[in-house]
Amino acid sequence: MKQKNRRTFIFPKPVSIISNASTAGPKEGNGPLGGYFDIVEQDTHLGEKTWEKAESRMQNKTLTLALEKIGMKPEEITAVLAGDLNNQCIGSAYGMRGLNIPYIGLYGACSNMAEGMVSASIMLNSELMNYLAVVTSSHFSTAERQFRYPLSYGGQRTMAAQWTCTASGAVILSSEKTDSDPKITACCIGIINDLGITDLSNMGAAMAPAAADTISSFLIDTNQNPEEFDAIITGDLGYVGSNILYDLLKEKNIDIKKQHYDCGKIIFDPDKQDTHAGGSGCGCSASVFCGYFMKKLRENKMKNILFSATGALMSPLSIYQGESIPGICHLIQVKNR
Amino acid sequence: MKQKNRRTFIFPKPVSIISNASTAGPKEGNGPLGGYFDIVEQDTHLGEKTWEKAESRMQNKTLTLALEKIGMKPEEITAVLAGDLNNQCIGSAYGMRGLNIPYIGLYGACSNMAEGMVSASIMLNSELMNYLAVVTSSHFSTAERQFRYPLSYGGQRTMAAQWTCTASGAVILSSEKTDSDPKITACCIGIINDLGITDLSNMGAAMAPAAADTISSFLIDTNQNPEEFDAIITGDLGYVGSNILYDLLKEKNIDIKKQHYDCGKIIFDPDKQDTHAGGSGCGCSASVFCGYFMKKLRENKMKNILFSATGALMSPLSIYQGESIPGICHLIQVKNR
């Protein structure tokens, strides 16, 4: 066996994040991290006739900007790994159509950004290719009407509910060693965890067990302590899920509270922006990673972080059929040089 | 640049297909390939209360059988790459839940089996891991009511429409060289092709341009001729799409008619089984590859094949919004030793 640990890989060839870009909608742009996003859209339609077309446009713009930042053309990218929350992942399919980049479609729900970077990093370690892109997005209005209620219905949201972010993030990854870019040095592939949560308005609770499983497995497999990191990031557990994560990790004698950031908690202001349990959606963790944390790494204000993102793998139909919500969490370690 | 060609990779370490399993529903079992499937279910509910639960059960059974055939346990697999046609890929999420295998969710519509084997083969060439599994499925009744009409509506199907197969296929892939198993020696990652087809009942036409693009690119990149292959397989173009494929390849002076098999054409008997333009669905190409073609390779009756599978990346919603159907096609080359 070549593998020391089953799910955890320390890369012989760390993968360089040679570019990153982020887009946010108006509400996200008005939040505490507004200044960190490359693009803040003022119109949630992005000039398109439908929200779904707007989401595709946002994903296309974000990846295009990531390429432009380093003067790369789409044809230099071997493949893009992309996915989103829409049925059949149409945010990505139509967003990437026309860019002429080989396309590997992913579905990891809100874990997409981490799933994509895990998968791309493993692929780049094959040394078969030089550049891969990862992109994802979410849109409040496409997600809300697909997963919950028509927006015009005006349903009241529970306090455990999260607000799907209108946002997108993209990275360009390279197998070539660059001096100045942050590197993905290790990863952990998620396992489906399902502890029986059936409440579609409490995704944090459904996803926290997967986060606890992946984060604890990674720390144990790599023999690292939470204190070694400037940040241990989760995607969108929100306020409810983050507290459950702390409790679950406590059972394993792991305390990450001092280093923990949850993208869903920090993207909105809990006092001024009424989002109940925080933000969510593929675009939440993607835009906060690509906007906020990548900036901290590039400025050397953070040197060593864990980025994990959780996904809830149910569908409205599976819940109507009495199923509980399977959660998953993928993780990467990123060092700033 | 390490890459000679952008999308095409000849693997330095060919990937061994150490196990394969297939499941088919009753209609598929009564077709010409019925004798090649490992399991033929007589009940499309597989003892479950809903078709969606039945599809998950089918995917679970198929992967479990692939493992049992070689005496492997789920915990020996580094990860499973899985996806299906259901919204949010619930066939895979619930099918794999409980197996305790790290999970990488894919969405490539009917191209899933090829997308999974392409992605897994690249990952295994990293030499970071030993074993990956790929599994997918489709179910006539879950797909029909999600993509088209409620079954009880009894809508008349057009002659260009295809019949979504109730079927599943799974492979176990290894980076270790085995003497007796067929090997994935090369692959080509698909690019989204969209020539403007908007007819949800003519998927063959929507997907044929992607198939022509990928097959021609691969043959040109690897400097191989159609005559060198015992079979050049497409997933589910059906009768309409296959003829369009021939026409599109003719423009590039490529003729694959003698070597061409379309899984959607061969899985049903056009005279005795009324499926109009043929079969379709992720499970169509997956079960025919894992059932029929893997048997031919293992028996040395075929020695060198191309397996490509196409996917239509639209959703019903994107079509209602006036969009056309983006198609994609991923490809692998498999040699029998």
PDB file of C-alpha atoms in Angstrom, chain B residues 124-318:
ATOM      1  CA  LEU B 124      -4.804   7.167  -9.870  1.00  0.00           C
ATOM      2  CA  ASN B 125      -1.919   8.382 -12.022  1.00  0.00           C
ATOM      3  CA  SER B 126      -0.932  10.607  -9.092  1.00  0.00           C
ATOM      4  CA  GLU B 127       0.154   7.392  -7.345  1.00  0.00           C
ATOM      5  CA  LEU B 128      -1.298   8.829  -4.159  1.00  0.00           C
ATOM      6  CA  MET B 129      -3.889   6.074  -3.875  1.00  0.00           C
ATOM      7  CA  ASN B 130      -4.464   2.455  -4.839  1.00  0.00           C
ATOM      8  CA  TYR B 131      -8.166   1.946  -5.453  1.00  0.00           C
ATOM      9  CA  LEU B 132     -11.031   4.118  -6.661  1.00  0.00           C
ATOM     10  CA  ALA B 133     -14.568   3.088  -7.496  1.00  0.00           C
ATOM     11  CA  VAL B 134     -16.898   4.620 -10.089  1.00  0.00           C
ATOM     12  CA  VAL B 135     -20.640   4.035 -10.032  1.00  0.00           C
ATOM     13  CA  THR B 136     -23.709   5.533 -11.648  1.00  0.00           C
ATOM     14  CA  SER B 137     -27.326   4.674 -12.372  1.00  0.00           C
ATOM     15  CA  SER B 138     -30.532   5.793 -13.983  1.00  0.00           C
ATOM     16  CA  HIS B 139     -34.139   4.757 -13.511  1.00  0.00           C
ATOM     17  CA  PHE B 140     -36.879   5.143 -16.095  1.00  0.00           C
ATOM     18  CA  SER B 141     -39.481   6.252 -13.592  1.00  0.00           C
ATOM     19  CA  THR B 142     -37.340   8.763 -11.663  1.00  0.00           C
ATOM     20  CA  ALA B 143     -36.042  10.371 -14.845  1.00  0.00           C
ATOM     21  CA  GLU B 144     -39.323  10.415 -16.734  1.00  0.00           C
ATOM     22  CA  ARG B 145     -41.272  12.261 -14.071  1.00  0.00           C
ATOM     23  CA  GLN B 146     -38.427  14.638 -13.283  1.00  0.00           C
ATOM     24  CA  PHE B 147     -37.432  15.591 -16.834  1.00  0.00           C
ATOM     25  CA  ARG B 148     -40.664  15.074 -18.776  1.00  0.00           C
ATOM     26  CA  TYR B 149     -44.156  14.269 -17.525  1.00  0.00           C
ATOM     27  CA  PRO B 150     -45.789  12.456 -14.609  1.00  0.00           C
ATOM     28  CA  LEU B 151     -45.979   8.816 -15.689  1.00  0.00           C
ATOM     29  CA  SER B 152     -49.701   8.631 -14.996  1.00  0.00           C
ATOM     30  CA  TYR B 153     -50.249  11.474 -17.476  1.00  0.00           C
ATOM     31  CA  GLY B 154     -49.536   8.993 -20.243  1.00  0.00           C
ATOM     32  CA  GLY B 155     -48.059  11.534 -22.651  1.00  0.00           C
ATOM     33  CA  GLN B 156     -47.234  10.277 -26.125  1.00  0.00           C
ATOM     34  CA  ARG B 157     -43.539  10.101 -26.849  1.00  0.00           C
ATOM     35  CA  THR B 158     -42.053  11.475 -30.063  1.00  0.00           C
ATOM     36  CA  MET B 159     -40.099   9.200 -32.398  1.00  0.00           C
ATOM     37  CA  ALA B 160     -36.820  10.998 -31.515  1.00  0.00           C
ATOM     38  CA  ALA B 161     -37.358  10.364 -27.787  1.00  0.00           C
ATOM     39  CA  GLN B 162     -35.243   7.800 -26.000  1.00  0.00           C
ATOM     40  CA  TRP B 163     -36.150   5.442 -23.165  1.00  0.00           C
ATOM     41  CA  THR B 164     -34.266   6.077 -19.933  1.00  0.00           C
ATOM     42  CA  CYS B 165     -32.833   2.754 -18.842  1.00  0.00           C
ATOM     43  CA  THR B 166     -33.320   1.361 -15.355  1.00  0.00           C
ATOM     44  CA  ALA B 167     -29.763   0.206 -14.884  1.00  0.00           C
ATOM     45  CA  SER B 168     -26.503   0.717 -13.050  1.00  0.00           C
ATOM     46  CA  GLY B 169     -22.824  -0.006 -13.571  1.00  0.00           C
ATOM     47  CA  ALA B 170     -19.798   0.061 -11.281  1.00  0.00           C
ATOM     48  CA  VAL B 171     -16.072  -0.476 -11.676  1.00  0.00           C
ATOM     49  CA  ILE B 172     -13.178  -0.777  -9.236  1.00  0.00           C
ATOM     50  CA  LEU B 173     -10.042   0.816 -10.644  1.00  0.00           C
ATOM     51  CA  SER B 174      -6.505   0.221  -9.438  1.00  0.00           C
ATOM     52  CA  SER B 175      -3.185   1.951  -9.955  1.00  0.00           C
ATOM     53  CA  GLU B 176      -1.506  -1.405  -9.431  1.00  0.00           C
ATOM     54  CA  LYS B 177      -0.627  -3.318 -12.547  1.00  0.00           C
ATOM     55  CA  THR B 178      -2.523  -6.565 -12.794  1.00  0.00           C
ATOM     56  CA  ASP B 179      -1.860  -9.095 -15.530  1.00  0.00           C
ATOM     57  CA  SER B 180      -5.347 -10.303 -16.226  1.00  0.00           C
ATOM     58  CA  ASP B 181      -7.454  -7.148 -16.146  1.00  0.00           C
ATOM     59  CA  PRO B 182      -8.368  -4.709 -18.924  1.00  0.00           C
ATOM     60  CA  LYS B 183      -6.551  -1.380 -18.623  1.00  0.00           C
ATOM     61  CA  ILE B 184      -7.579   2.215 -19.201  1.00  0.00           C
ATOM     62  CA  THR B 185      -4.652   3.432 -21.272  1.00  0.00           C
ATOM     63  CA  ALA B 186      -5.774   6.912 -22.324  1.00  0.00           C
ATOM     64  CA  CYS B 187      -8.575   9.430 -21.993  1.00  0.00           C
ATOM     65  CA  CYS B 188     -10.040  12.604 -23.432  1.00  0.00           C
ATOM     66  CA  ILE B 189     -11.883  15.186 -21.316  1.00  0.00           C
ATOM     67  CA  GLY B 190     -15.026  16.603 -22.923  1.00  0.00           C
ATOM     68  CA  ILE B 191     -15.707  20.212 -23.904  1.00  0.00           C
ATOM     69  CA  ILE B 192     -19.243  21.611 -23.807  1.00  0.00           C
ATOM     70  CA  ASN B 193     -20.722  21.722 -27.314  1.00  0.00           C
ATOM     71  CA  ASP B 194     -24.025  23.463 -27.984  1.00  0.00           C
ATOM     72  CA  LEU B 195     -25.295  23.785 -31.532  1.00  0.00           C
ATOM     73  CA  GLY B 196     -28.667  25.181 -30.519  1.00  0.00           C
ATOM     74  CA  ILE B 197     -30.935  22.148 -30.130  1.00  0.00           C
ATOM     75  CA  THR B 198     -33.860  22.976 -27.815  1.00  0.00           C
ATOM     76  CA  ASP B 199     -35.989  19.827 -28.187  1.00  0.00           C
ATOM     77  CA  LEU B 200     -36.021  17.871 -24.901  1.00  0.00           C
ATOM     78  CA  SER B 201     -37.256  14.865 -26.873  1.00  0.00           C
ATOM     79  CA  ASN B 202     -34.217  14.796 -29.111  1.00  0.00           C
ATOM     80  CA  MET B 203     -31.228  14.344 -26.844  1.00  0.00           C
ATOM     81  CA  GLY B 204     -29.355  12.411 -29.501  1.00  0.00           C
ATOM     82  CA  ALA B 205     -29.174  15.475 -31.710  1.00  0.00           C
ATOM     83  CA  ALA B 206     -28.096  17.662 -28.786  1.00  0.00           C
ATOM     84  CA  MET B 207     -25.288  15.326 -27.745  1.00  0.00           C
ATOM     85  CA  ALA B 208     -23.944  14.167 -31.127  1.00  0.00           C
ATOM     86  CA  PRO B 209     -21.759  17.276 -31.713  1.00  0.00           C
ATOM     87  CA  ALA B 210     -19.946  16.671 -28.405  1.00  0.00           C
ATOM     88  CA  ALA B 211     -19.362  13.029 -29.330  1.00  0.00           C
ATOM     89  CA  ALA B 212     -17.990  13.997 -32.742  1.00  0.00           C
ATOM     90  CA  ASP B 213     -15.736  16.591 -31.122  1.00  0.00           C
ATOM     91  CA  THR B 214     -14.293  14.258 -28.469  1.00  0.00           C
ATOM     92  CA  ILE B 215     -13.897  11.175 -30.678  1.00  0.00           C
ATOM     93  CA  SER B 216     -12.237  13.104 -33.500  1.00  0.00           C
ATOM     94  CA  SER B 217      -9.970  15.019 -31.104  1.00  0.00           C
ATOM     95  CA  PHE B 218      -8.862  11.812 -29.433  1.00  0.00           C
ATOM     96  CA  LEU B 219      -8.143   9.985 -32.692  1.00  0.00           C
ATOM     97  CA  ILE B 220      -6.187  12.941 -34.039  1.00  0.00           C
ATOM     98  CA  ASP B 221      -4.315  13.617 -30.774  1.00  0.00           C
ATOM     99  CA  THR B 222      -3.251   9.976 -30.453  1.00  0.00           C
ATOM    100  CA  ASN B 223      -2.733   9.399 -34.173  1.00  0.00           C
ATOM    101  CA  GLN B 224      -4.983   6.336 -34.209  1.00  0.00           C
ATOM    102  CA  ASN B 225      -7.427   5.174 -36.878  1.00  0.00           C
ATOM    103  CA  PRO B 226     -10.910   3.745 -36.348  1.00  0.00           C
ATOM    104  CA  GLU B 227      -9.737   0.472 -37.932  1.00  0.00           C
ATOM    105  CA  GLU B 228      -7.448  -0.157 -34.967  1.00  0.00           C
ATOM    106  CA  PHE B 229     -10.376  -0.630 -32.600  1.00  0.00           C
ATOM    107  CA  ASP B 230     -12.691  -3.582 -32.042  1.00  0.00           C
ATOM    108  CA  ALA B 231     -15.338  -1.155 -30.870  1.00  0.00           C
ATOM    109  CA  ILE B 232     -15.875   2.598 -30.765  1.00  0.00           C
ATOM    110  CA  ILE B 233     -18.684   2.997 -28.278  1.00  0.00           C
ATOM    111  CA  THR B 234     -20.981   5.913 -27.597  1.00  0.00           C
ATOM    112  CA  GLY B 235     -23.217   6.055 -24.545  1.00  0.00           C
ATOM    113  CA  ASP B 236     -26.714   6.840 -25.644  1.00  0.00           C
ATOM    114  CA  LEU B 237     -26.943   8.790 -28.874  1.00  0.00           C
ATOM    115  CA  GLY B 238     -29.611   6.380 -30.020  1.00  0.00           C
ATOM    116  CA  TYR B 239     -30.687   6.013 -33.652  1.00  0.00           C
ATOM    117  CA  VAL B 240     -31.110   9.732 -34.361  1.00  0.00           C
ATOM    118  CA  GLY B 241     -27.927  10.881 -32.661  1.00  0.00           C
ATOM    119  CA  SER B 242     -25.765   8.105 -34.092  1.00  0.00           C
ATOM    120  CA  ASN B 243     -26.622   9.104 -37.646  1.00  0.00           C
ATOM    121  CA  ILE B 244     -25.798  12.720 -36.851  1.00  0.00           C
ATOM    122  CA  LEU B 245     -22.490  11.557 -35.373  1.00  0.00           C
ATOM    123  CA  TYR B 246     -21.633   9.757 -38.624  1.00  0.00           C
ATOM    124  CA  ASP B 247     -22.431  12.891 -40.622  1.00  0.00           C
ATOM    125  CA  LEU B 248     -20.385  15.157 -38.360  1.00  0.00           C
ATOM    126  CA  LEU B 249     -17.389  12.811 -38.413  1.00  0.00           C
ATOM    127  CA  LYS B 250     -17.658  12.517 -42.201  1.00  0.00           C
ATOM    128  CA  GLU B 251     -16.931  16.251 -42.404  1.00  0.00           C
ATOM    129  CA  LYS B 252     -13.630  15.453 -40.701  1.00  0.00           C
ATOM    130  CA  ASN B 253     -12.991  12.475 -42.999  1.00  0.00           C
ATOM    131  CA  ILE B 254     -13.483  10.009 -40.170  1.00  0.00           C
ATOM    132  CA  ASP B 255     -15.658   6.935 -40.639  1.00  0.00           C
ATOM    133  CA  ILE B 256     -16.417   4.857 -37.543  1.00  0.00           C
ATOM    134  CA  LYS B 257     -19.523   3.061 -38.835  1.00  0.00           C
ATOM    135  CA  LYS B 258     -17.906  -0.385 -38.936  1.00  0.00           C
ATOM    136  CA  GLN B 259     -16.604  -0.181 -35.369  1.00  0.00           C
ATOM    137  CA  HIS B 260     -19.426   1.827 -33.849  1.00  0.00           C
ATOM    138  CA  TYR B 261     -21.704   0.554 -31.111  1.00  0.00           C
ATOM    139  CA  ASP B 262     -24.172   2.839 -29.368  1.00  0.00           C
ATOM    140  CA  CYS B 263     -25.283   1.476 -25.993  1.00  0.00           C
ATOM    141  CA  GLY B 264     -28.687   3.093 -26.467  1.00  0.00           C
ATOM    142  CA  LYS B 265     -29.152   1.202 -29.751  1.00  0.00           C
ATOM    143  CA  ILE B 266     -27.998  -2.229 -28.596  1.00  0.00           C
ATOM    144  CA  ILE B 267     -29.643  -2.423 -25.165  1.00  0.00           C
ATOM    145  CA  PHE B 268     -33.181  -2.734 -26.603  1.00  0.00           C
ATOM    146  CA  ASP B 269     -34.609  -4.693 -29.517  1.00  0.00           C
ATOM    147  CA  PRO B 270     -36.046  -2.089 -31.924  1.00  0.00           C
ATOM    148  CA  ASP B 271     -38.589  -4.557 -33.331  1.00  0.00           C
ATOM    149  CA  LYS B 272     -39.869  -6.153 -30.144  1.00  0.00           C
ATOM    150  CA  GLN B 273     -39.324  -3.363 -27.601  1.00  0.00           C
ATOM    151  CA  ASP B 274     -40.931  -0.048 -28.427  1.00  0.00           C
ATOM    152  CA  THR B 275     -38.342   2.448 -27.301  1.00  0.00           C
ATOM    153  CA  HIS B 276     -38.397   4.723 -30.372  1.00  0.00           C
ATOM    154  CA  ALA B 277     -34.879   6.189 -30.750  1.00  0.00           C
ATOM    155  CA  GLY B 278     -33.266   3.753 -28.269  1.00  0.00           C
ATOM    156  CA  GLY B 279     -32.176   3.721 -24.660  1.00  0.00           C
ATOM    157  CA  SER B 280     -30.592   6.503 -22.624  1.00  0.00           C
ATOM    158  CA  GLY B 281     -29.605   7.478 -19.095  1.00  0.00           C
ATOM    159  CA  CYS B 282     -26.399   7.200 -17.059  1.00  0.00           C
ATOM    160  CA  GLY B 283     -27.220   3.566 -16.380  1.00  0.00           C
ATOM    161  CA  CYS B 284     -27.499   2.716 -20.091  1.00  0.00           C
ATOM    162  CA  SER B 285     -23.841   3.226 -20.994  1.00  0.00           C
ATOM    163  CA  ALA B 286     -22.700   2.166 -17.504  1.00  0.00           C
ATOM    164  CA  SER B 287     -24.482  -1.197 -17.542  1.00  0.00           C
ATOM    165  CA  VAL B 288     -23.606  -1.956 -21.169  1.00  0.00           C
ATOM    166  CA  PHE B 289     -19.938  -1.082 -20.593  1.00  0.00           C
ATOM    167  CA  CYS B 290     -19.737  -3.012 -17.309  1.00  0.00           C
ATOM    168  CA  GLY B 291     -21.925  -5.889 -18.495  1.00  0.00           C
ATOM    169  CA  TYR B 292     -21.329  -6.439 -22.203  1.00  0.00           C
ATOM    170  CA  PHE B 293     -18.062  -4.790 -23.217  1.00  0.00           C
ATOM    171  CA  MET B 294     -16.095  -5.706 -20.090  1.00  0.00           C
ATOM    172  CA  LYS B 295     -17.077  -9.332 -20.679  1.00  0.00           C
ATOM    173  CA  LYS B 296     -15.866  -9.160 -24.277  1.00  0.00           C
ATOM    174  CA  LEU B 297     -12.573  -7.666 -23.091  1.00  0.00           C
ATOM    175  CA  ARG B 298     -12.102 -10.209 -20.305  1.00  0.00           C
ATOM    176  CA  GLU B 299     -12.822 -13.070 -22.746  1.00  0.00           C
ATOM    177  CA  ASN B 300     -10.308 -11.612 -25.189  1.00  0.00           C
ATOM    178  CA  LYS B 301     -13.036 -11.287 -27.834  1.00  0.00           C
ATOM    179  CA  MET B 302     -12.263  -7.589 -27.940  1.00  0.00           C
ATOM    180  CA  LYS B 303      -8.791  -6.222 -27.327  1.00  0.00           C
ATOM    181  CA  ASN B 304      -8.886  -2.502 -27.874  1.00  0.00           C
ATOM    182  CA  ILE B 305     -11.937  -0.286 -27.506  1.00  0.00           C
ATOM    183  CA  LEU B 306     -12.929   3.335 -27.122  1.00  0.00           C
ATOM    184  CA  PHE B 307     -15.728   4.021 -24.655  1.00  0.00           C
ATOM    185  CA  SER B 308     -17.281   7.464 -24.807  1.00  0.00           C
ATOM    186  CA  ALA B 309     -20.419   8.670 -23.085  1.00  0.00           C
ATOM    187  CA  THR B 310     -22.341  11.835 -23.791  1.00  0.00           C
ATOM    188  CA  GLY B 311     -24.377  13.984 -21.441  1.00  0.00           C
ATOM    189  CA  ALA B 312     -27.021  16.650 -22.013  1.00  0.00           C
ATOM    190  CA  LEU B 313     -26.401  19.331 -19.392  1.00  0.00           C
ATOM    191  CA  MET B 314     -29.705  21.193 -19.514  1.00  0.00           C
ATOM    192  CA  SER B 315     -32.472  21.159 -16.916  1.00  0.00           C
ATOM    193  CA  PRO B 316     -36.220  21.393 -17.578  1.00  0.00           C
ATOM    194  CA  LEU B 317     -36.034  24.918 -16.131  1.00  0.00           C
ATOM    195  CA  SER B 318     -33.271  26.043 -18.475  1.00  0.00           C
TER     196      SER B 318
END
